[in-house]
Coordinates of C-alpha atoms in Angstrom, one line a residue:
M30 CA 45.8 61.3 107.3
F31 CA 45.3 62.2 104.3
R32 CA 42.5 59.8 104.0
D33 CA 40.3 62.1 106.7
L34 CA 40.7 64.9 104.3
C35 CA 38.9 63.2 101.8
P36 CA 34.8 63.8 102.9
A37 CA 34.4 61.3 99.5
L38 CA 36.0 58.6 101.6
A39 CA 33.1 58.6 103.9
N40 CA 30.7 56.9 103.2
K41 CA 31.6 54.4 101.0
T42 CA 34.1 52.1 100.4
Y43 CA 36.3 52.9 97.5
F44 CA 37.9 51.1 95.0
N45 CA 38.1 53.4 91.8
Y46 CA 41.2 55.5 92.0
G47 CA 42.6 54.0 88.3
G48 CA 39.1 56.3 87.5
Q49 CA 39.0 58.9 89.7
G50 CA 40.2 60.0 93.0
P51 CA 39.1 61.6 95.1
L52 CA 39.3 65.3 96.1
P53 CA 41.1 66.7 99.4
T54 CA 39.0 69.1 100.9
P55 CA 42.4 71.3 101.2
S56 CA 42.2 71.0 97.6
L57 CA 38.8 72.1 96.6
E58 CA 39.3 75.2 99.7
A59 CA 42.5 75.9 97.4
I60 CA 40.2 76.1 94.3
T61 CA 37.6 78.1 96.0
A62 CA 40.1 80.8 97.2
S63 CA 42.0 80.8 94.4
W64 CA 38.4 81.7 92.6
R65 CA 37.7 84.5 95.3
T66 CA 41.4 85.9 94.9
I67 CA 40.6 86.8 91.0
Q68 CA 37.3 87.4 91.7
E69 CA 38.2 90.4 94.0
L70 CA 41.8 91.1 91.3
G71 CA 38.8 91.1 88.7
P72 CA 39.3 88.5 86.4
F73 CA 40.5 90.8 83.5
T74 CA 42.6 93.6 84.9
T75 CA 45.7 94.6 85.3
D76 CA 46.1 92.9 89.2
V77 CA 45.1 89.7 88.3
W78 CA 48.0 88.8 86.1
P79 CA 50.8 88.5 88.4
F80 CA 48.1 86.3 90.5
I81 CA 47.6 83.3 87.3
E82 CA 50.8 83.7 86.8
Q83 CA 52.0 83.2 90.3
E84 CA 49.4 79.9 90.5
T85 CA 50.4 78.5 86.7
S86 CA 54.0 78.3 87.3
R87 CA 53.9 76.8 91.2
L88 CA 51.6 74.1 89.0
R89 CA 53.9 73.7 85.7
R90 CA 57.5 73.7 88.9
S91 CA 54.9 71.0 91.8
L92 CA 54.8 69.1 87.6
A93 CA 58.5 69.3 86.5
S94 CA 59.7 68.1 89.7
W95 CA 57.4 65.0 89.7
C96 CA 58.6 64.2 86.2
G97 CA 62.6 65.0 87.6
V98 CA 62.5 67.4 84.1
G99 CA 63.1 71.4 83.3
P100 CA 59.5 73.6 83.9
H101 CA 60.0 74.3 80.2
R102 CA 59.7 70.1 79.3
I103 CA 56.2 70.6 81.1
A104 CA 53.0 71.6 79.0
L105 CA 49.7 71.6 81.0
T106 CA 46.6 70.4 79.3
E107 CA 43.2 69.0 80.1
N108 CA 43.5 65.3 80.6
V109 CA 45.8 62.2 79.6
T110 CA 44.4 61.8 75.8
S111 CA 44.7 65.5 75.0
G112 CA 48.5 65.4 76.6
C113 CA 48.8 62.6 74.7
V114 CA 47.1 63.7 70.8
L115 CA 48.5 67.4 70.8
P116 CA 52.3 66.9 71.0
L117 CA 51.7 63.5 68.5
W118 CA 49.8 65.2 65.3
G119 CA 52.0 67.7 65.9
L120 CA 55.2 65.2 65.0
P121 CA 56.9 65.5 61.3
W122 CA 55.2 61.6 59.8
E123 CA 55.8 61.1 56.3
E124 CA 53.8 58.8 54.2
G125 CA 54.3 54.8 55.3
D126 CA 55.8 55.6 58.6
E127 CA 54.9 53.2 60.9
L128 CA 53.1 53.2 64.4
L129 CA 53.7 50.5 66.6
I130 CA 51.0 50.2 69.6
S131 CA 51.2 48.0 72.7
D132 CA 47.8 46.1 73.2
C133 CA 47.2 47.2 76.0
E134 CA 46.2 51.0 75.6
H135 CA 43.3 53.0 76.4
P136 CA 40.7 53.5 73.4
G137 CA 41.2 57.2 73.0
V138 CA 45.0 57.0 72.8
V139 CA 44.3 54.1 69.9
A140 CA 41.6 55.9 67.9
A141 CA 43.7 59.2 68.0
C142 CA 46.5 57.2 67.0
Q143 CA 44.1 55.2 63.8
E144 CA 42.4 58.5 62.6
L145 CA 46.2 59.7 62.6
A146 CA 47.5 56.9 60.2
R147 CA 44.4 57.9 58.3
R148 CA 45.1 61.0 57.4
H149 CA 48.5 61.0 56.9
N150 CA 48.7 57.7 55.2
L151 CA 50.6 55.7 58.0
T152 CA 51.0 52.2 58.7
L153 CA 49.6 50.8 62.1
A154 CA 50.9 47.7 63.9
T155 CA 50.7 45.6 67.2
L156 CA 53.0 44.9 69.5
P157 CA 51.6 42.3 71.8
V158 CA 52.4 42.7 75.6
L159 CA 49.1 41.3 77.1
E160 CA 50.1 37.7 77.5
L161 CA 53.6 38.4 78.5
C162 CA 51.6 40.5 81.7
Q163 CA 50.2 37.7 82.4
T164 CA 52.8 34.8 81.9
T165 CA 56.1 36.3 83.0
A166 CA 57.0 37.7 86.6
Q167 CA 57.6 41.8 86.7
R168 CA 61.3 40.7 87.1
A169 CA 61.6 39.1 84.0
L170 CA 59.5 41.0 81.7
E171 CA 61.4 43.7 81.1
G172 CA 63.6 41.7 78.9
A173 CA 60.2 39.6 77.7
V174 CA 59.0 43.0 76.6
L175 CA 62.3 44.6 74.8
E176 CA 62.9 41.1 72.9
Q177 CA 59.1 41.0 72.1
L178 CA 59.2 44.9 70.7
Q179 CA 62.6 43.6 68.5
T180 CA 61.0 41.7 67.1
C181 CA 58.2 43.6 66.3
L182 CA 60.8 47.0 64.9
K183 CA 60.6 47.7 61.5
P184 CA 62.9 50.2 59.2
R185 CA 59.8 52.4 58.9
T186 CA 58.7 52.3 62.6
R187 CA 58.6 56.2 63.6
L188 CA 56.3 55.4 67.1
L189 CA 55.9 53.5 70.1
V190 CA 53.2 53.4 72.2
L191 CA 52.8 52.1 75.9
S192 CA 52.2 52.7 78.9
H193 CA 53.4 53.1 82.1
L194 CA 51.3 51.4 84.6
L195 CA 49.2 49.0 82.5
W196 CA 45.5 50.1 82.8
N197 CA 44.0 46.7 82.4
T198 CA 46.8 44.2 83.8
G199 CA 48.3 46.4 86.6
S200 CA 52.5 45.8 84.8
V201 CA 54.9 47.9 85.0
M202 CA 56.3 48.8 81.8
P203 CA 60.4 49.5 81.8
I204 CA 59.7 52.5 80.4
A205 CA 64.0 53.8 80.4
A206 CA 65.4 50.2 78.8
V207 CA 62.3 50.7 76.1
A208 CA 63.7 53.9 75.2
Q209 CA 66.7 53.4 75.4
H210 CA 66.7 50.0 72.8
L211 CA 64.8 52.7 70.3
Q212 CA 68.0 55.2 70.2
A213 CA 69.6 51.7 68.4
H214 CA 66.9 51.5 65.5
P215 CA 68.5 53.6 62.5
Q216 CA 65.4 56.1 62.7
Q217 CA 65.1 56.4 66.5
P218 CA 60.6 56.3 67.0
W219 CA 59.2 58.4 69.2
L220 CA 58.0 57.1 72.7
L221 CA 54.5 58.4 73.2
V222 CA 54.0 57.1 77.1
D223 CA 50.5 57.0 78.7
A224 CA 50.9 58.2 82.3
A225 CA 47.5 58.6 83.8
Q226 CA 47.7 55.1 85.9
S227 CA 51.6 56.3 87.2
M228 CA 51.2 59.3 87.5
G229 CA 50.8 60.0 91.5
S230 CA 51.0 55.7 91.8
L231 CA 54.1 55.2 91.1
P232 CA 58.3 56.7 90.8
V233 CA 57.8 59.0 87.3
A234 CA 61.2 60.6 86.9
E235 CA 63.1 58.1 85.2
A236 CA 59.8 57.0 82.5
A237 CA 59.1 60.8 82.1
Q238 CA 62.5 62.0 81.5
A239 CA 63.2 59.1 78.8
A240 CA 59.6 59.2 76.5
D241 CA 59.6 61.8 74.3
I242 CA 55.6 62.2 75.3
Y243 CA 54.5 61.8 78.9
A244 CA 50.9 61.9 79.7
F245 CA 49.4 62.6 82.9
T246 CA 46.5 63.8 84.5
G247 CA 46.0 65.2 88.1
H248 CA 42.3 63.9 88.7
K249 CA 43.2 59.9 89.9
W250 CA 46.2 58.6 91.7
C251 CA 46.9 62.5 92.0
C252 CA 43.5 63.2 93.6
G253 CA 43.1 66.7 92.3
P254 CA 40.5 68.4 90.6
E255 CA 39.3 67.3 87.2
G256 CA 40.0 68.3 83.7
L257 CA 43.9 69.7 84.5
G258 CA 46.7 67.1 83.5
G259 CA 49.9 68.0 82.0
V260 CA 52.9 66.1 79.3
A261 CA 56.6 66.2 80.0
L262 CA 58.1 66.5 76.5
S263 CA 61.7 65.2 75.0
E264 CA 64.2 68.0 74.4
R265 CA 64.0 67.0 70.4
L266 CA 60.1 66.7 70.2
L267 CA 60.4 70.9 70.8
D268 CA 63.3 71.4 68.6
Q269 CA 61.0 69.1 66.0
G270 CA 57.4 69.4 66.8
Q271 CA 55.0 72.0 65.6
P272 CA 51.4 72.7 67.8
T273 CA 48.6 71.2 66.4
L274 CA 45.2 73.2 68.4
I275 CA 46.4 77.4 68.0
G276 CA 45.9 79.8 70.5
W277 CA 47.2 82.8 71.9
R278 CA 49.0 80.8 74.6
S279 CA 51.3 79.2 72.3
L280 CA 52.9 82.6 70.5
E281 CA 55.6 83.4 72.3
Q282 CA 54.0 86.7 71.7
E283 CA 50.4 86.6 73.2
S284 CA 49.3 90.1 71.4
S285 CA 50.8 89.1 67.9
A286 CA 49.1 85.8 64.9
G287 CA 52.3 86.5 63.8
S288 CA 54.6 85.7 66.8
S289 CA 56.8 82.6 66.7
W290 CA 55.7 79.5 69.1
H291 CA 57.2 79.5 72.2
R292 CA 60.2 77.4 72.2
D293 CA 58.9 75.2 75.6
G294 CA 56.2 73.3 76.0
R295 CA 54.1 75.9 75.7
R296 CA 53.8 76.1 72.1
F297 CA 51.3 73.1 73.5
E298 CA 48.9 75.1 75.5
V299 CA 45.9 76.6 73.5
A300 CA 43.6 79.6 75.1
T301 CA 42.2 80.5 78.2
S302 CA 42.3 77.5 81.2
C303 CA 41.3 77.2 84.5
V304 CA 43.6 78.4 86.7
P305 CA 42.0 77.9 90.3
L306 CA 42.4 74.0 89.0
F307 CA 45.7 74.8 88.7
S308 CA 45.6 75.6 92.6
G309 CA 44.1 72.9 93.9
L310 CA 45.8 70.2 91.8
R311 CA 49.1 71.5 94.0
Q312 CA 47.5 71.8 96.8
S313 CA 46.7 67.7 96.2
L314 CA 50.3 67.2 95.0
E315 CA 51.7 68.6 98.4
L316 CA 49.7 66.3 100.7
L317 CA 50.6 63.2 98.8
S318 CA 54.4 64.2 99.1
A319 CA 54.1 64.4 103.2
E320 CA 52.4 61.4 103.0
G321 CA 56.5 60.6 102.1
S322 CA 58.9 59.9 99.0
E323 CA 57.4 58.2 96.2
T324 CA 59.0 55.0 97.1
E325 CA 57.5 55.2 100.9
R326 CA 53.7 55.6 99.2
L327 CA 54.5 53.4 96.6
E328 CA 55.6 50.6 99.6
R329 CA 52.1 51.6 101.4
I330 CA 49.8 51.2 98.3
R331 CA 51.6 48.0 97.2
Q332 CA 50.7 46.8 101.0
G333 CA 47.3 47.2 100.3
S334 CA 47.5 45.6 97.2
H335 CA 49.4 42.6 97.9
Q336 CA 46.8 42.0 100.1
L337 CA 43.3 41.8 98.3
W338 CA 45.5 39.9 95.8
Q339 CA 46.9 37.1 98.2
N340 CA 42.6 37.2 99.0
L341 CA 41.5 37.2 96.1
Q342 CA 43.9 34.3 95.0
A343 CA 42.6 32.3 98.0
L344 CA 39.0 32.1 97.0
P345 CA 38.0 29.1 94.7
G346 CA 36.5 30.8 91.1
C347 CA 38.5 33.8 91.4
R348 CA 41.4 34.0 88.9
T349 CA 43.5 37.4 89.0
L350 CA 44.9 38.0 85.7
L351 CA 48.7 38.5 87.2
S352 CA 50.3 35.1 88.6
E353 CA 52.1 37.4 91.3
P354 CA 51.3 40.2 93.9
P355 CA 51.5 43.4 90.6
P356 CA 54.4 46.0 91.6
A357 CA 51.7 49.0 92.0
G358 CA 47.5 49.4 93.5
L359 CA 46.2 48.0 89.8
V360 CA 44.4 44.5 90.9
S361 CA 42.8 42.9 88.1
F362 CA 41.3 39.8 88.4
R363 CA 37.8 37.4 86.9
L364 CA 35.1 35.4 88.2
E365 CA 34.8 32.1 87.2
G366 CA 30.3 31.6 86.3
V367 CA 29.3 35.3 87.6
E368 CA 29.4 38.7 85.2
T369 CA 31.7 41.0 85.4
A370 CA 28.7 44.1 84.7
Q371 CA 26.4 42.3 88.0
A372 CA 29.8 42.1 90.0
V373 CA 30.2 45.7 89.9
E374 CA 26.3 46.2 90.1
A375 CA 26.1 44.2 93.0
L376 CA 29.1 45.3 95.1
G377 CA 28.1 48.8 94.5
Q378 CA 25.1 48.1 95.7
A379 CA 27.1 47.2 99.0
G380 CA 29.0 49.6 99.2
L381 CA 31.9 48.9 97.7
W382 CA 33.0 50.0 93.8
I383 CA 35.0 49.0 91.7
R384 CA 34.5 48.1 88.0
R385 CA 35.3 46.3 84.9
L386 CA 37.3 46.6 81.8
D387 CA 36.6 45.8 78.4
S388 CA 39.7 44.8 77.1
P389 CA 40.4 42.0 78.6
D390 CA 37.0 41.7 80.3
C391 CA 38.0 41.7 84.0
L392 CA 37.4 43.5 87.5
R393 CA 39.5 45.8 88.4
A394 CA 39.9 47.7 91.9
C395 CA 43.0 49.7 93.2
T396 CA 44.3 50.0 96.6
H397 CA 45.8 53.7 97.7
L398 CA 47.9 55.1 100.3
S399 CA 43.9 55.7 101.6
T400 CA 43.0 52.3 101.7
L401 CA 42.2 50.5 104.9
P402 CA 42.9 46.8 105.7
T403 CA 40.0 46.4 106.9
E404 CA 37.8 47.8 103.5
I405 CA 40.1 45.1 102.1
E406 CA 38.7 42.5 104.1
A407 CA 35.3 43.8 103.3
L408 CA 35.3 43.7 99.7
S409 CA 36.8 39.8 99.6
A410 CA 34.9 38.7 101.8
A411 CA 31.7 40.6 99.8
V412 CA 34.3 38.8 95.7
S413 CA 33.7 35.8 97.7
E414 CA 29.8 35.7 98.0
L415 CA 30.0 36.3 94.5
L416 CA 30.7 33.0 93.7
P417 CA 29.2 30.4 92.1

């Protein structure tokens, strides 16, 4: 059982998978074994390069398979933010272009867009989806989002930033439908998708295939090591995008500064990375795959989130952000008369770990494959005791 492989879950009741997932022991062992192999072969010798290439290629192929794209469309990065920003800053911008950003995006990505706009004299606009998520059923959300998008698109819109699984409300955005809608726009705006919460929790291939930039991390729902992520890039981005941070891995001929860039996703890779982390993430992906198909895993995740949502709904003074059971593993809620920071502190003292969010101010608990029904009941009971 996946849960039994995670020592971090042995002494706590954990609901923070959206922040960082626990690392399974086999993944830690894969990291240390990879490190040992590199040291035995020699960290900068002729003998070590085939091993490094093997581990890099195996991870790239695994991530490509999860995303439903060819390995040439995958760039390996440190995290979601770098996966978003590195290709974003390499696009051909013109003064007056508009960046359309949903009101549910992570501050790191928003800040990068703000600085991009400042440097290139671009304009910023907001796509309102937060209120839609709180008032519209998931089955009707696609139509509502597309209608809102059509209202917000302008002649100079050149980029839309929209997460796949929203980190605050827990709603799933219709990425493939949005991408199709953008293709009808005269400018055919780029589509940047923050996949921090979707990779490892949802089937992602349809969205990753449709987006121009689909950036994800390995340390959240994939339960891999921190410091490693990736991004799936569209063919047109690979054709038009230029590298921003540049290093020897960006070059087709690594030993020549005059070389052309890689034609594939590697042009957005920079320099030396920690190869043992590649081994660890690939092991975590294999462990998750052994738990069933993406659809089967999502169903198990939903069982937990639905149980928690229903329990919270039954508590007087507790209000969930979504008016129906969540489509994935994120459950966000508010408690009347209880400050969110105080709630997190009190629950943490009881060994129950959730987190608070700033926008909107709420509490968020995440259920994963490893979450037990008894843990959900324990959290529900502890939340009930917090209420006045």
